[in-house]
Short mmCIF file of C-alpha atoms and ligand atoms in Angstrom, two decimals:
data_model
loop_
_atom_site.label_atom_id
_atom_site.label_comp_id
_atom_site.label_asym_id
_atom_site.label_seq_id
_atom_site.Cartn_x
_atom_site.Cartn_y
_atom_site.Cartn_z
CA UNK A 1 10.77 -51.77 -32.25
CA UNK A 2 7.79 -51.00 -34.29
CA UNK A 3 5.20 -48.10 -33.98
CA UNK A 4 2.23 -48.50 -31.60
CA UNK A 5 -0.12 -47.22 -34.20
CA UNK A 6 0.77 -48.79 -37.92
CA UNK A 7 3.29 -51.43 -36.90
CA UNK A 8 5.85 -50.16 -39.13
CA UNK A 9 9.74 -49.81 -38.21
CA UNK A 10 9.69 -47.33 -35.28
CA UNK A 11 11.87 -44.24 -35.35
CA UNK A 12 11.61 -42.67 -32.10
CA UNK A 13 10.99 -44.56 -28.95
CA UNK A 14 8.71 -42.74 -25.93
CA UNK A 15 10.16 -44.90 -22.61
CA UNK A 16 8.61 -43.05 -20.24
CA UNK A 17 5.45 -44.81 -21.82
CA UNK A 18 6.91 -47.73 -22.74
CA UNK A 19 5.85 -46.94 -26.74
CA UNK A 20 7.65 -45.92 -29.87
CA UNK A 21 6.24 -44.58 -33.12
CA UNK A 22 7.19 -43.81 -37.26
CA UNK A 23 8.02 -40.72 -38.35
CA UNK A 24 4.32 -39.74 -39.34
CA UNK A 25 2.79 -41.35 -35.80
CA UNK A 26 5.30 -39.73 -33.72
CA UNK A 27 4.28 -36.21 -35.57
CA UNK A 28 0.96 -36.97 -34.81
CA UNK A 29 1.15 -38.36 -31.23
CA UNK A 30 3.66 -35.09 -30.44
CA UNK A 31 1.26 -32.23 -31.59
CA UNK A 32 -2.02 -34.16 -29.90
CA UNK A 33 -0.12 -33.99 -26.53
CA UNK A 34 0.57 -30.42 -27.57
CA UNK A 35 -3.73 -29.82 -28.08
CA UNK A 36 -4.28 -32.08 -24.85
CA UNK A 37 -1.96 -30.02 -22.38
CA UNK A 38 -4.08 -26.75 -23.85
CA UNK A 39 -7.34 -28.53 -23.66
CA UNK A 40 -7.08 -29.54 -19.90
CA UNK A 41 -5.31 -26.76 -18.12
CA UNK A 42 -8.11 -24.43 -20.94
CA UNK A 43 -4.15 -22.31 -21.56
CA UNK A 44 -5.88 -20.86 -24.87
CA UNK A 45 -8.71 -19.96 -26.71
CA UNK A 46 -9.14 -20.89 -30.46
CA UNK A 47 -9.37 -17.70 -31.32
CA UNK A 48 -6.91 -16.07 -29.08
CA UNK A 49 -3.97 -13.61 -30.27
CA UNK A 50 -0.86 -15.55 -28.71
CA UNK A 51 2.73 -14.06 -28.56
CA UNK A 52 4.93 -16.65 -28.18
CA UNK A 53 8.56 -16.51 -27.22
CA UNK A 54 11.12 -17.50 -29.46
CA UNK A 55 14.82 -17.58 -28.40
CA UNK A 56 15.32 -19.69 -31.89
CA UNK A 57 16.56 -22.86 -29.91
CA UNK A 58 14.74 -26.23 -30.38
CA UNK A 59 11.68 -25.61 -27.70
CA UNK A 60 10.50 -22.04 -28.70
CA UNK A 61 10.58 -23.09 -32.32
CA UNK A 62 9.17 -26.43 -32.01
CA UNK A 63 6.10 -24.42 -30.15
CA UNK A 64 5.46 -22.08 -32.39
CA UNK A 65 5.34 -24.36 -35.07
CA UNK A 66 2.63 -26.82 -33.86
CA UNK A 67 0.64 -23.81 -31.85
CA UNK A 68 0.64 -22.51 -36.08
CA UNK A 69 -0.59 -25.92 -37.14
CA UNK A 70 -3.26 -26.11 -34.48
CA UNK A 71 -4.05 -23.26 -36.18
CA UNK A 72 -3.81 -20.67 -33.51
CA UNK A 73 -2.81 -16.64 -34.17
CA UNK A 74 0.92 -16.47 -33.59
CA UNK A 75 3.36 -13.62 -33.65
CA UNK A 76 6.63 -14.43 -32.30
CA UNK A 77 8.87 -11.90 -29.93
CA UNK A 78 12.19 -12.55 -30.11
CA UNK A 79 14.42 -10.81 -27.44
CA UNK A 80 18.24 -9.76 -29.04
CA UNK A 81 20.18 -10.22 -25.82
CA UNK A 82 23.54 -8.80 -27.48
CA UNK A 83 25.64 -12.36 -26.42
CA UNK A 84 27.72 -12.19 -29.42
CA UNK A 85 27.44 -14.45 -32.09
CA UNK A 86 25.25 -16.84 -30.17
CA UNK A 87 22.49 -14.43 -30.44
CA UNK A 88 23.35 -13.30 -34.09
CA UNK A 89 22.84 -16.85 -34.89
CA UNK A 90 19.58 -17.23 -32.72
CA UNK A 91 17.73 -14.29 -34.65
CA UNK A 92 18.65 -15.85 -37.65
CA UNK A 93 16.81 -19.27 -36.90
CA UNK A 94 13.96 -17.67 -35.89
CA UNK A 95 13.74 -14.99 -38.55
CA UNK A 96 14.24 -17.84 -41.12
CA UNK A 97 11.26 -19.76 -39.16
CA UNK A 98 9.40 -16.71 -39.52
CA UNK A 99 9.90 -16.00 -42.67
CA UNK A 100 9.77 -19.47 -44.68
CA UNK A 101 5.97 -19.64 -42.77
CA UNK A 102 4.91 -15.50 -43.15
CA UNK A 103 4.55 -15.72 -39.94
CA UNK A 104 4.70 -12.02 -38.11
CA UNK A 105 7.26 -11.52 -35.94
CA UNK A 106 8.77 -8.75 -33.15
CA UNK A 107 11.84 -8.44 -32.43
CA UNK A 108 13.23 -6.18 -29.32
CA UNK A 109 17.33 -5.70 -29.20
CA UNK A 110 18.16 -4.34 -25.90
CA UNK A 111 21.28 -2.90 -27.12
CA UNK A 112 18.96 -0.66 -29.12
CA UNK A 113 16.47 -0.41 -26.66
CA UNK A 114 18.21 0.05 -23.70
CA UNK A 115 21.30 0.61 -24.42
CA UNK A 116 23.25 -2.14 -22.83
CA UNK A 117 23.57 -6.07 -23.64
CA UNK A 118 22.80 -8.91 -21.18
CA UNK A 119 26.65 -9.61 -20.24
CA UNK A 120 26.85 -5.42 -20.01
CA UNK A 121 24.03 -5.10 -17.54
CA UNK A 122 25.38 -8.19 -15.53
CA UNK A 123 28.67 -7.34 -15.39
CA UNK A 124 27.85 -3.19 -14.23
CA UNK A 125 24.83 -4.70 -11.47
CA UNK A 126 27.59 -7.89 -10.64
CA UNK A 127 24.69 -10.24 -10.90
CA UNK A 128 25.04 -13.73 -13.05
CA UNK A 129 23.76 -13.03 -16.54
CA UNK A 130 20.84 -15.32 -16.04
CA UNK A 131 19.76 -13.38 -13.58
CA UNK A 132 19.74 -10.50 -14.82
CA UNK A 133 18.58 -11.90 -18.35
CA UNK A 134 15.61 -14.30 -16.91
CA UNK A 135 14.10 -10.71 -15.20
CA UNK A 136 14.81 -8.55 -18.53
CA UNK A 137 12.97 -11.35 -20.73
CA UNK A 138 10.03 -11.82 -18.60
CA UNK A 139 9.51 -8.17 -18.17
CA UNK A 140 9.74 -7.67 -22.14
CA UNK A 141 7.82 -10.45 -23.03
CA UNK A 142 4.62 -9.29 -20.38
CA UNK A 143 4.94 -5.45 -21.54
CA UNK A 144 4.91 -6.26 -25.01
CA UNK A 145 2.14 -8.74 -24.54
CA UNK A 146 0.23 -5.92 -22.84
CA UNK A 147 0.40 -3.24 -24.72
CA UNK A 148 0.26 -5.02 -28.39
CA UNK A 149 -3.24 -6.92 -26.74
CA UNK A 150 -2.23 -10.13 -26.85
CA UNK A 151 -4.28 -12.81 -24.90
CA UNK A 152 -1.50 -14.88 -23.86
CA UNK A 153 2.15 -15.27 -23.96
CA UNK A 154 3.17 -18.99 -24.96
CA UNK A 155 7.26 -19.92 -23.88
CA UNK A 156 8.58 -23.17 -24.55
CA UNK A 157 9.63 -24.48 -21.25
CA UNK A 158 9.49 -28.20 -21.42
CA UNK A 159 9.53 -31.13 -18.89
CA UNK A 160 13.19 -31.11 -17.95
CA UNK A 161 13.17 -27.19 -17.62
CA UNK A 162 9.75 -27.55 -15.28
CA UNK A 163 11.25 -30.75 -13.16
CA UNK A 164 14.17 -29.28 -12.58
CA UNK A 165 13.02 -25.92 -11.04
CA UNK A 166 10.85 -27.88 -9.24
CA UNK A 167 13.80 -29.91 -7.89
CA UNK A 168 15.78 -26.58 -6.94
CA UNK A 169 12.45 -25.07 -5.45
CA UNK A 170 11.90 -28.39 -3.22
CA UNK A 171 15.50 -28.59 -2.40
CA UNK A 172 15.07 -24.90 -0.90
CA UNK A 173 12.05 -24.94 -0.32
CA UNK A 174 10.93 -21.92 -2.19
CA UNK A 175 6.95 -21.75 -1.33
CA UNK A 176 6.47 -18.34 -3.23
CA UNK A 177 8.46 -19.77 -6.24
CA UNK A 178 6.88 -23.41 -6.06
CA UNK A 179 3.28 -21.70 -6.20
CA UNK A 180 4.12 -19.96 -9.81
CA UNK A 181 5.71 -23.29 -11.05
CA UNK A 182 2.14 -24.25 -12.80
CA UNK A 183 1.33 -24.61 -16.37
CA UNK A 184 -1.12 -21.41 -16.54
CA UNK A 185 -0.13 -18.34 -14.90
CA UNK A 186 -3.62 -16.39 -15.53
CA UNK A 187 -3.92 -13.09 -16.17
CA UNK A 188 -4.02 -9.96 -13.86
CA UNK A 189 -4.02 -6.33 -14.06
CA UNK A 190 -1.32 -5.08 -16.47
CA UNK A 191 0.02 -8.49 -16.25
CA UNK A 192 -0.55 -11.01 -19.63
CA UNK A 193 -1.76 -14.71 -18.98
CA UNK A 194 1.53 -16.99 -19.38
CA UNK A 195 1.04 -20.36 -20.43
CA UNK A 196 3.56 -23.65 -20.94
CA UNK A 197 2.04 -26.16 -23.60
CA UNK A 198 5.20 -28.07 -23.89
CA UNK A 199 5.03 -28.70 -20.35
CA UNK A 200 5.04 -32.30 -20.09
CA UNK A 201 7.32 -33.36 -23.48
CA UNK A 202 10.94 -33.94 -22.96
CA UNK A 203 13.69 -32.12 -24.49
CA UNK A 204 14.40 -35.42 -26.29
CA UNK A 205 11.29 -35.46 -27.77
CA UNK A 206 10.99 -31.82 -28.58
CA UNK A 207 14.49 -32.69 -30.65
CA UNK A 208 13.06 -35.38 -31.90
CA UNK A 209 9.84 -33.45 -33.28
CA UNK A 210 12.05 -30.42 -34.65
CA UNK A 211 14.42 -33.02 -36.65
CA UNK A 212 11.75 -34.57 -38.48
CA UNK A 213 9.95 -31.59 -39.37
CA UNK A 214 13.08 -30.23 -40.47
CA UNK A 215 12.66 -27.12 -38.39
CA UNK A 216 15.36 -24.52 -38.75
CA UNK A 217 16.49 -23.55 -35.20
CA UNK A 218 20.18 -22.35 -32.64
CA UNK A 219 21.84 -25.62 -32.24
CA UNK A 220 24.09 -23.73 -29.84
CA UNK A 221 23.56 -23.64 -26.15
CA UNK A 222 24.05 -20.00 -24.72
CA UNK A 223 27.33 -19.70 -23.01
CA UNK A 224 26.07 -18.53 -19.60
CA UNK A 225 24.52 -21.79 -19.61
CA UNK A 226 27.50 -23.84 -19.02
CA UNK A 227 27.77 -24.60 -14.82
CA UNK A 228 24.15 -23.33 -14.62
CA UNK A 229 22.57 -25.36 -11.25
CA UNK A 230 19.59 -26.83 -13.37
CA UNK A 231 21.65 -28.58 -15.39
CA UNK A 232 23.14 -30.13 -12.30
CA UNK A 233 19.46 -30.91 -11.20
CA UNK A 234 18.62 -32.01 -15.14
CA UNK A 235 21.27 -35.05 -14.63
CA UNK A 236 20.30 -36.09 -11.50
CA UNK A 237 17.04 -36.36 -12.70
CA UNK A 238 17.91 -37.95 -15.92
CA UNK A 239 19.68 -40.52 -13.90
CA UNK A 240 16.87 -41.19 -12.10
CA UNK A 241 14.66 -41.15 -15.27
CA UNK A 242 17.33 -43.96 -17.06
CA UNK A 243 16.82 -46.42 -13.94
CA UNK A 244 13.19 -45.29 -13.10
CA UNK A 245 11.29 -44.32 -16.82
CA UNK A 246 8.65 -42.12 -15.99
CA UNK A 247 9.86 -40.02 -12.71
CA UNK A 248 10.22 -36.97 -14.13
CA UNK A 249 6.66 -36.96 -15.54
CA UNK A 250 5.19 -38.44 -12.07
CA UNK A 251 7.18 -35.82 -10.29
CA UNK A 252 5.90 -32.59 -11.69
CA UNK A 253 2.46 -34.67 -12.56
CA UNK A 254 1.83 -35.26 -8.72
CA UNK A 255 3.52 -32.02 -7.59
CA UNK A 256 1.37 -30.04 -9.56
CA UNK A 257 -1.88 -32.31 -8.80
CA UNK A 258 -1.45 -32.94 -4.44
CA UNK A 259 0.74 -30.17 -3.45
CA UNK A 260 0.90 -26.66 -5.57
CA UNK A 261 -3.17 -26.34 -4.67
CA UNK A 262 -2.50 -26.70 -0.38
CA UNK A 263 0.31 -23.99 -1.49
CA UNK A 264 -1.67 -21.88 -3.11
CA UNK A 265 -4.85 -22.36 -0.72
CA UNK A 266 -2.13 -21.10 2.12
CA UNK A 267 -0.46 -18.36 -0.40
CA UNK A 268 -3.90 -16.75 -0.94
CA UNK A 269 -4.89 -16.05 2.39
CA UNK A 270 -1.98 -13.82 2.64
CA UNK A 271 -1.48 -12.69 -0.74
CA UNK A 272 0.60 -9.48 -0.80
CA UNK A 273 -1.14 -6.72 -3.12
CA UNK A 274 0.67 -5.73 -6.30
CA UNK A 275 1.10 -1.98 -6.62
CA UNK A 276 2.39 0.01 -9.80
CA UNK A 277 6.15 0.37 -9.87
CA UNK A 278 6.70 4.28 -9.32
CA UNK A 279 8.79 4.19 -12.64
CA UNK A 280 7.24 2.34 -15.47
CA UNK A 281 3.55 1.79 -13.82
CA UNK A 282 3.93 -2.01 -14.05
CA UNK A 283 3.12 -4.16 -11.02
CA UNK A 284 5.39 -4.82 -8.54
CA UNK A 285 4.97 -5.69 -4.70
CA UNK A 286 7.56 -2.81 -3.59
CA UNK A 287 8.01 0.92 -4.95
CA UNK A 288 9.91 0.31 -8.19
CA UNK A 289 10.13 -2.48 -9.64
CA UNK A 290 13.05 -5.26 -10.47
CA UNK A 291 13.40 -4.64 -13.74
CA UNK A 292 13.72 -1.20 -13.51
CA UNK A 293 16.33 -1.40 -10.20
CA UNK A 294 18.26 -3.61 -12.04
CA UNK A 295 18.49 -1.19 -15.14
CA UNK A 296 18.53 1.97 -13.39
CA UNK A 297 21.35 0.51 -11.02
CA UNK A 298 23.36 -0.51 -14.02
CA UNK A 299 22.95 3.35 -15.57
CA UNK A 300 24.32 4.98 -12.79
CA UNK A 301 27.65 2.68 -13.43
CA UNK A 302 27.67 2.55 -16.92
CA UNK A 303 27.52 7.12 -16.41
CA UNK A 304 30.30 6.67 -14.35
CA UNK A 305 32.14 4.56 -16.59
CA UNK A 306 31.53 6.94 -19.53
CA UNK A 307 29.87 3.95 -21.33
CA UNK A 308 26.65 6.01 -21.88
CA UNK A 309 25.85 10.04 -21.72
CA UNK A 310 25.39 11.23 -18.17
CA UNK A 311 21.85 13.38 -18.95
CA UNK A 312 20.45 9.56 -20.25
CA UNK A 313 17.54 8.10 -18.20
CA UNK A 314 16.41 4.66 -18.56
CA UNK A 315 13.15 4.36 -19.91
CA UNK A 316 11.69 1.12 -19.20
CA UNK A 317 9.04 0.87 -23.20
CA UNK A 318 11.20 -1.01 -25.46
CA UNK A 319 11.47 -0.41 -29.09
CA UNK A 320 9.75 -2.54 -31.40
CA UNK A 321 10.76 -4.20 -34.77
CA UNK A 322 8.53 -5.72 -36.69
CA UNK A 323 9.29 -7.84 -39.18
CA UNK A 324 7.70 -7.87 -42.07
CA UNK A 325 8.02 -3.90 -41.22
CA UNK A 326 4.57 -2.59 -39.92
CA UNK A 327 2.82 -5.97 -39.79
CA UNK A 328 1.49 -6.34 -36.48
CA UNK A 329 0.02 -9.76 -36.51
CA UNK A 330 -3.36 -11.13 -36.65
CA UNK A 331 -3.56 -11.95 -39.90
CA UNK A 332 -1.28 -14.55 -40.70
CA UNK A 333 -3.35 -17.78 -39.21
CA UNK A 334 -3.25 -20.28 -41.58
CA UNK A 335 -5.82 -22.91 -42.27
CA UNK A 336 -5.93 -25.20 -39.32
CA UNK A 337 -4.45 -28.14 -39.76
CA UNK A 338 -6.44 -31.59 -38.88
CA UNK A 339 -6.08 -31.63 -35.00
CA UNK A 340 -3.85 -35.44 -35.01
CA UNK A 341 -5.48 -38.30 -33.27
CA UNK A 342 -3.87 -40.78 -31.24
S1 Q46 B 401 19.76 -16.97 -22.43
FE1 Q46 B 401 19.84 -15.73 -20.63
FE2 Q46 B 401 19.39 -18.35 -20.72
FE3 Q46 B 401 21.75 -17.38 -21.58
S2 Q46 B 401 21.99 -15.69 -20.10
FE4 Q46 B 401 21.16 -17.42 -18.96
S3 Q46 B 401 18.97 -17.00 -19.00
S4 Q46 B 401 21.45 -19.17 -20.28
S5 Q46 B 401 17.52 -19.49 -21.04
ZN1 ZN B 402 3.21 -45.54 -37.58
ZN1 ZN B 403 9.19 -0.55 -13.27
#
């Protein structure tokens, strides 16, 4: 095949729209979807302060490197999840990322902060580690967002990720889940604007982009992954995307376009108000909230189990690294790079 723009031997081939491209097009074409997803769904501002969430796998890292070239403010948060060496190994990618670029990053360990490690505080509450995990990263990433003043918080879900949870949503029809399944979660009260701008790139592609920039990133998946449901739902859908090129896109495309605004219409005229969770002062719809539940449940075990002193309370502010030490971000933008064309 040859590339759509130069005619040169192709290198990657995009089915789902029936192109392929050289290494230098494909770069190009892959960071201009990149700008055009933030463009039309307005996720940032040029001059907006954006944490964005680095696990060190292939996504996160692939995001914060073209959000740096499109010359945005970037400090990364990593979250240390204590899952042995997998997560040893993660920090390491993304330190290395952050460091060959001087690019500022945070970095919160739970063991240090909290005390306990993901498979810990899933195996004292009895919940699945992703459960517990997804709640205890989303909770970080927001508080730190607030209180370092970030405008937005940038994660690297991608179009398998959204396509599947939008298959598991459908499948039980989830209407309070489908309604947050957009690409802009805007901002509320104590509660940082989350946005996706990988949204509609496959993980293929994302691989793809973070090969030929030689990007350093966790080739390893996480072991809780292994038997999750959405990768059930990711091969049904990439069997559907071999015989049909171009579902997955229409899918989440049309869902997002015909459906999620009737949903949300509905959703608003009986929005439930968001109080401040009686522990931390963060929002929540009940008393306390689910993040601190979950942790407080899992202190009153680990006490009993002698796994932590019995006069400890969990306090919900996590400790901060930040590496290089005291650099806070802001003021490592680099010159922006030539938005590509294409
Ligand atoms: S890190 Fe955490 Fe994932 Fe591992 S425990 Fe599950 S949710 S699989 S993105
Ligand atoms: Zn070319
Ligand atoms: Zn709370």
């Amino acid at each position: 095949m040859k590339c759509a723009v130069c005619g040169r031997k192709a290198a990657v081939e995009v089915r789902r729209q029936g192109r392929a491209f050289c290494p230098e097009h494909y770069l190009e074409w892959f960071e201009h979807q990149v700008a055009r997803a933030i463009r039309r769904h307005r996720m940032l501002e040029k001059d907006d302060r954006v944490l964005v969430a680095v696990s060190g796998g292939k996504d996160s890292i692939a995001l914060w490197e073209v959000l740096r070239r499109l010359g945005y403010d970037t400090t990364g948060l990593h979250i240390q999840l204590g899952i042995d060496d997998y997560s040893k190994r993660a920090l390491e990618a993304t330190r290395r990322f952050a460091e060959e670029r001087g690019l500022p990053l945070i970095v919160v360990d739970l063991k240090e902060a909290y005390r306990l490690s993901i498979p810990e505080l899933a195996e004292l509450t009895r919940r699945r580690a992703c459960s517990v995990c997804g709640l205890t990263k989303r909770y970080v990433m927001n508080r730190v967002a607030v209180e370092e003043g970030f405008d937005a918080v940038a994660t690297g879900h991608n179009l398998d990720d959204e396509a599947s949870v939008l298959l598991g949503n459908v499948l039980h029809w989830q209407t309070d889940a489908l309604v947050r399944q957009g690409p802009v979660l805007p901002a509320k009260e104590k509660l940082a604007k989350r946005v996706k701008p990988l949204y509609l790139l496959t993980e293929r592609e994302i691989l793809a982009y973070t090969l030929l920039r030689r990007l350093p990133y966790q080739h390893e998946e996480c072991p809780f992954a292994v038997g999750a449901k959405s990768l059930l739902y990711k091969e049904a859908l990439n069997k559907l995307e071999t015989a049909m090129p171009g579902t997955k896109q229409t899918f989440l495309e049309q869902y997002l376009k015909k459906i999620e605004p009737v949903l949300q219409k509905g959703l608003s005229a009986e929005e439930v108000a968001l109080k401040e969770c009686e522990r931390c002062g963060y929002p929540t719809t009940g008393e306390v909230c689910a993040f601190c539940k979950t942790w407080d449940h899992a202190y009153r075990w680990a006490k009993r189990k002698g796994q932590i002193p019995g006069e400890l309370r969990f306090e919900a502010e996590p400790r901060l690294t930040f590496i290089p030490e005291g650099k806070r971000g802001g003021d490592a933008r680099p010159a922006p790079a030539q938005e590509p064309a294409g």
